[in-house]
mmCIF file of C-alpha atoms in Angstrom:
data_model
loop_
_atom_site.group_PDB
_atom_site.id
_atom_site.type_symbol
_atom_site.label_atom_id
_atom_site.label_comp_id
_atom_site.label_asym_id
_atom_site.label_seq_id
_atom_site.Cartn_x
_atom_site.Cartn_y
_atom_site.Cartn_z
ATOM 1 C CA MET X 24 22.262 -23.743 1.323
ATOM 2 C CA ALA X 25 21.579 -22.606 4.869
ATOM 3 C CA LYS X 26 19.727 -19.490 3.583
ATOM 4 C CA LYS X 27 17.437 -21.777 1.403
ATOM 5 C CA THR X 28 16.692 -23.999 4.401
ATOM 6 C CA GLN X 29 15.947 -21.011 6.589
ATOM 7 C CA THR X 30 13.485 -19.484 3.880
ATOM 8 C CA THR X 31 11.912 -23.058 3.611
ATOM 9 C CA GLN X 32 11.328 -23.283 7.319
ATOM 10 C CA THR X 33 9.952 -19.725 7.425
ATOM 11 C CA VAL X 34 7.447 -20.515 4.629
ATOM 12 C CA SER X 35 6.482 -23.803 5.974
ATOM 13 C CA THR X 36 6.123 -22.153 9.474
ATOM 14 C CA LEU X 37 3.906 -19.484 7.893
ATOM 15 C CA SER X 38 1.682 -22.081 6.045
ATOM 16 C CA THR X 39 1.187 -23.939 9.332
ATOM 17 C CA VAL X 40 0.278 -20.730 10.916
ATOM 18 C CA ILE X 41 -2.344 -19.661 8.226
ATOM 19 C CA MET X 42 -3.869 -23.085 7.507
ATOM 20 C CA PRO X 43 -5.804 -24.599 10.306
ATOM 21 C CA PRO X 44 -4.798 -27.965 11.652
ATOM 22 C CA LYS X 45 -6.537 -30.990 10.116
ATOM 23 C CA ALA X 46 -8.394 -33.448 12.237
ATOM 24 C CA ALA X 47 -8.004 -37.172 11.863
ATOM 25 C CA THR X 48 -10.794 -37.246 9.170
ATOM 26 C CA GLY X 49 -8.622 -34.933 6.941
ATOM 27 C CA THR X 50 -10.988 -32.014 7.285
ATOM 28 C CA PRO X 51 -9.885 -28.760 9.141
ATOM 29 C CA ALA X 52 -10.510 -29.074 12.878
ATOM 30 C CA LYS X 53 -13.435 -26.678 14.095
ATOM 31 C CA THR X 54 -12.169 -23.789 16.142
ATOM 32 C CA ASN X 55 -13.725 -20.653 17.299
ATOM 33 C CA PRO X 56 -12.565 -17.912 14.959
ATOM 34 C CA ASN X 57 -11.685 -15.611 17.863
ATOM 35 C CA GLN X 58 -9.785 -18.176 19.515
ATOM 36 C CA ALA X 59 -7.906 -18.870 16.268
ATOM 37 C CA GLN X 60 -7.080 -15.280 15.753
ATOM 38 C CA VAL X 61 -5.652 -14.952 19.270
ATOM 39 C CA ALA X 62 -3.566 -18.109 18.935
ATOM 40 C CA LEU X 63 -2.176 -16.901 15.507
ATOM 41 C CA ALA X 64 -1.242 -13.258 16.686
ATOM 42 C CA PRO X 65 1.948 -14.089 18.565
ATOM 43 C CA LYS X 66 3.196 -16.628 15.932
ATOM 44 C CA VAL X 67 2.639 -14.090 12.929
ATOM 45 C CA THR X 68 4.247 -11.264 15.020
ATOM 46 C CA ASN X 69 7.184 -13.558 15.695
ATOM 47 C CA LEU X 70 7.463 -14.343 11.916
ATOM 48 C CA ILE X 71 7.330 -10.761 11.024
ATOM 49 C CA ALA X 72 10.111 -9.997 13.628
ATOM 50 C CA SER X 73 12.289 -12.853 12.266
ATOM 51 C CA VAL X 74 12.150 -11.353 8.782
ATOM 52 C CA THR X 75 12.755 -7.623 9.692
ATOM 53 C CA ARG X 76 15.426 -8.054 12.427
ATOM 54 C CA SER X 77 19.036 -7.960 11.590
ATOM 55 C CA ARG X 78 20.855 -11.327 11.670
ATOM 56 C CA PRO X 79 24.498 -11.959 12.905
ATOM 57 C CA GLY X 80 27.010 -11.237 10.203
ATOM 58 C CA GLN X 81 24.896 -8.719 8.273
ATOM 59 C CA PRO X 82 26.604 -5.388 8.003
ATOM 60 C CA THR X 83 25.781 -2.464 10.195
ATOM 61 C CA LYS X 84 28.194 0.173 8.841
ATOM 62 C CA ARG X 85 26.797 2.377 6.240
ATOM 63 C CA ASN X 86 28.757 2.737 2.929
ATOM 64 C CA ALA X 87 28.027 4.201 -0.406
ATOM 65 C CA GLN X 88 28.336 0.768 -2.241
ATOM 66 C CA ILE X 89 25.565 -0.717 0.233
ATOM 67 C CA GLU X 90 23.368 2.213 -0.396
ATOM 68 C CA GLU X 91 23.845 2.130 -4.159
ATOM 69 C CA GLU X 92 22.936 -1.574 -4.273
ATOM 70 C CA LEU X 93 20.034 -1.101 -1.973
ATOM 71 C CA LEU X 94 18.490 1.730 -4.091
ATOM 72 C CA GLN X 95 19.053 -0.001 -7.245
ATOM 73 C CA ARG X 96 17.509 -3.170 -6.172
ATOM 74 C CA ILE X 97 14.273 -1.454 -4.879
ATOM 75 C CA ALA X 98 14.037 0.656 -7.994
ATOM 76 C CA SER X 99 14.291 -2.552 -10.031
ATOM 77 C CA GLY X 100 11.231 -4.045 -8.277
ATOM 78 C CA GLU X 101 12.566 -5.888 -5.377
ATOM 79 C CA THR X 102 11.043 -5.363 -1.954
ATOM 80 C CA MET X 103 13.216 -4.057 0.894
ATOM 81 C CA VAL X 104 12.403 -7.386 2.865
ATOM 82 C CA ALA X 105 13.691 -9.378 0.012
ATOM 83 C CA VAL X 106 17.005 -7.224 -0.413
ATOM 84 C CA CYS X 107 17.638 -7.443 3.416
ATOM 85 C CA GLN X 108 17.472 -11.260 3.334
ATOM 86 C CA ASP X 109 20.960 -11.265 1.715
ATOM 87 C CA ASP X 110 23.736 -11.862 4.064
ATOM 88 C CA HIS X 111 25.869 -9.065 2.437
ATOM 89 C CA MET X 112 23.021 -6.522 3.006
ATOM 90 C CA PRO X 113 22.144 -4.925 6.169
ATOM 91 C CA GLY X 114 18.983 -5.925 7.906
ATOM 92 C CA TYR X 115 15.610 -4.184 7.736
ATOM 93 C CA SER X 116 15.849 -2.709 11.186
ATOM 94 C CA THR X 117 19.423 -1.509 10.363
ATOM 95 C CA ILE X 118 18.116 0.499 7.300
ATOM 96 C CA GLN X 119 15.236 1.928 9.437
ATOM 97 C CA ALA X 120 17.752 3.183 11.909
ATOM 98 C CA TRP X 121 19.798 4.785 9.081
ATOM 99 C CA CYS X 122 16.701 6.380 7.684
ATOM 100 C CA LYS X 123 15.797 8.025 11.118
ATOM 101 C CA GLY X 124 19.314 9.374 11.367
ATOM 102 C CA ASP X 125 19.389 10.553 7.745
ATOM 103 C CA PRO X 126 16.290 12.065 6.035
ATOM 104 C CA SER X 127 18.228 12.248 2.744
ATOM 105 C CA LEU X 128 18.479 8.344 2.764
ATOM 106 C CA LEU X 129 14.732 8.059 3.337
ATOM 107 C CA GLU X 130 13.997 10.419 0.600
ATOM 108 C CA ALA X 131 16.326 8.422 -1.844
ATOM 109 C CA ILE X 132 14.479 5.216 -0.764
ATOM 110 C CA ASN X 133 11.212 6.865 -1.594
ATOM 111 C CA ASP X 134 12.543 7.961 -4.988
ATOM 112 C CA ALA X 135 13.512 4.347 -5.562
ATOM 113 C CA TYR X 136 9.959 3.214 -4.580
ATOM 114 C CA GLU X 137 8.568 5.577 -7.313
ATOM 115 C CA TRP X 138 10.683 3.643 -9.890
ATOM 116 C CA HIS X 139 9.721 0.385 -8.107
ATOM 117 C CA ALA X 140 6.045 1.225 -8.834
ATOM 118 C CA ARG X 141 6.774 1.762 -12.537
ATOM 119 C CA VAL X 142 8.490 -1.614 -12.687
ATOM 120 C CA LEU X 143 5.473 -3.225 -10.925
ATOM 121 C CA ASP X 144 3.181 -1.647 -13.505
ATOM 122 C CA ASP X 145 5.226 -3.201 -16.279
ATOM 123 C CA ILE X 146 5.061 -6.517 -14.580
ATOM 124 C CA VAL X 147 1.344 -6.319 -14.427
ATOM 125 C CA ASP X 148 0.822 -5.534 -17.982
ATOM 126 C CA ASP X 149 3.123 -8.432 -18.899
ATOM 127 C CA MET X 150 1.426 -10.787 -16.463
ATOM 128 C CA LEU X 151 -1.909 -10.215 -17.885
ATOM 129 C CA ALA X 152 -0.605 -10.451 -21.430
ATOM 130 C CA GLY X 153 0.569 -13.944 -20.661
ATOM 131 C CA GLY X 154 4.330 -13.058 -20.619
ATOM 132 C CA PRO X 155 7.053 -14.402 -18.436
ATOM 133 C CA THR X 156 5.696 -13.046 -15.165
ATOM 134 C CA SER X 157 2.421 -14.895 -15.733
ATOM 135 C CA THR X 158 1.596 -17.998 -13.758
ATOM 136 C CA GLY X 159 -0.436 -19.409 -16.439
ATOM 137 C CA ASP X 160 -3.482 -19.406 -14.185
ATOM 138 C CA PHE X 161 -5.646 -16.438 -15.327
ATOM 139 C CA ARG X 162 -7.527 -16.206 -12.053
ATOM 140 C CA ARG X 163 -4.354 -16.094 -9.973
ATOM 141 C CA ASP X 164 -2.826 -13.627 -12.342
ATOM 142 C CA GLU X 165 -5.944 -11.402 -12.147
ATOM 143 C CA ALA X 166 -5.801 -11.516 -8.286
ATOM 144 C CA ARG X 167 -1.887 -10.640 -8.320
ATOM 145 C CA ALA X 168 -2.553 -7.790 -10.720
ATOM 146 C CA GLY X 169 -5.304 -6.442 -8.579
ATOM 147 C CA HIS X 170 -3.080 -6.553 -5.512
ATOM 148 C CA ILE X 171 -0.137 -4.938 -7.507
ATOM 149 C CA ARG X 172 -2.228 -2.172 -8.749
ATOM 150 C CA TRP X 173 -3.751 -1.475 -5.275
ATOM 151 C CA ARG X 174 -0.067 -1.394 -3.993
ATOM 152 C CA LEU X 175 0.885 0.916 -6.897
ATOM 153 C CA GLY X 176 -1.739 3.360 -5.829
ATOM 154 C CA LYS X 177 -0.058 3.517 -2.362
ATOM 155 C CA LEU X 178 3.422 3.667 -3.691
ATOM 156 C CA ASN X 179 3.127 6.342 -6.384
ATOM 157 C CA LYS X 180 0.548 9.050 -6.557
ATOM 158 C CA ARG X 181 0.529 8.830 -10.457
ATOM 159 C CA PHE X 182 -1.072 5.392 -10.140
ATOM 160 C CA ARG X 183 -3.710 6.333 -7.633
ATOM 161 C CA ASP X 184 -7.373 6.320 -8.498
ATOM 162 C CA LYS X 185 -8.428 9.919 -9.401
ATOM 163 C CA GLN X 186 -11.101 11.145 -7.080
ATOM 164 C CA GLU X 187 -13.945 12.964 -8.682
ATOM 165 C CA VAL X 188 -15.429 15.708 -6.626
ATOM 166 C CA GLU X 189 -18.980 16.493 -7.522
ATOM 167 C CA GLN X 190 -20.374 19.757 -6.222
ATOM 168 C CA THR X 191 -24.112 20.780 -6.341
ATOM 169 C CA LEU X 192 -24.530 24.495 -5.912
ATOM 170 C CA ARG X 193 -27.969 25.507 -4.886
ATOM 171 C CA VAL X 194 -28.910 29.013 -5.298
ATOM 172 C CA GLN X 195 -32.174 30.081 -3.617
ATOM 173 C CA THR X 196 -33.726 33.256 -4.400
ATOM 174 C CA PRO X 197 -36.350 34.649 -2.094
ATOM 175 C CA VAL X 198 -39.753 34.460 -3.428
ATOM 176 C CA MET X 199 -41.421 37.721 -3.327
ATOM 177 C CA PRO X 200 -45.064 38.024 -3.193
ATOM 178 C CA ASP X 201 -47.037 39.332 -6.124
ATOM 179 C CA TRP X 202 -48.390 42.267 -4.199
ATOM 180 C CA PHE X 203 -44.754 43.493 -3.533
ATOM 181 C CA PHE X 204 -43.938 43.827 -7.339
ATOM 182 C CA SER X 205 -47.482 45.535 -8.026
ATOM 183 C CA ASN X 206 -46.570 48.228 -5.451
ATOM 184 C CA VAL X 207 -43.054 49.060 -7.266
ATOM 185 C CA VAL X 208 -43.016 51.624 -9.981
ATOM 186 C CA ASP X 209 -39.756 52.835 -11.506
ATOM 187 C CA GLY X 210 -37.806 51.453 -8.420
ATOM 188 C CA GLN X 211 -40.042 53.147 -5.952
ATOM 189 C CA LEU X 212 -42.747 51.885 -3.887
ATOM 190 C CA THR X 213 -46.041 53.478 -4.551
ATOM 191 C CA ASP X 214 -46.075 54.970 -0.942
ATOM 192 C CA GLY X 215 -42.755 56.834 -1.804
ATOM 193 C CA SER X 216 -40.426 54.676 0.111
ATOM 194 C CA ASP X 217 -37.124 53.237 -1.317
ATOM 195 C CA PRO X 218 -37.464 49.270 -1.611
ATOM 196 C CA THR X 219 -33.681 48.798 -1.367
ATOM 197 C CA ILE X 220 -33.434 50.079 2.178
#
C-alpha cells in the first residue's frame, strides 16, 4: 500500500509540475515561458532523481537470481525504471554501478533490450488492431504507436529507418575544339607530333 501511495504522489507531483497553475477564473495563469521552464527545471530534475536513486531496503549485493529476473523482465517489455521500483529489486543507480564494473552485465542488458524492442513491436501491432493493449481511443493509440516505433529505432537497429543514399556521379569530358580533330590523322597530328604527349 505504501508503494502505491508513493507512486500516486509522484504522479500527482509530476502532473502539478507539467500543468500550469490555474487562476481564480479556472483558466491557466499567464506566465512567461522562459520563467516557467526555469521554475520547472529543478522540480523535474528532483523527480527524475527520486525515481532513479536507490531507496533504503533495496538490495545492493549482486546475485544470479536478481540478474536473471532483471534481464527477463526487461526482455519481456518492462522498462528498467519500472523493474527498479520493486522493493526486492536493486535501484537504478545500483544497476548502473554494476554495469560500470562489469561490461558483460551491460552487454546482457543490451541483449535483453533487443528482445524488449521485439515485444514493443508486437504491442504496437496489437494496439493498432484494437487488442488488449489498445486504449480504445484511436488518436491516443496512434500517438503511442508512433512514440513506441520511434523508441524501437533507438533500441534495436533492425527497427531503424533505412537510410537511402543517393549519389549523383558527374563525369565531365573535356570539350575539344573542332580544329583539334581536323588536325589528327591516324593518331598523329598533321604537323608530325604525337597528340598523347
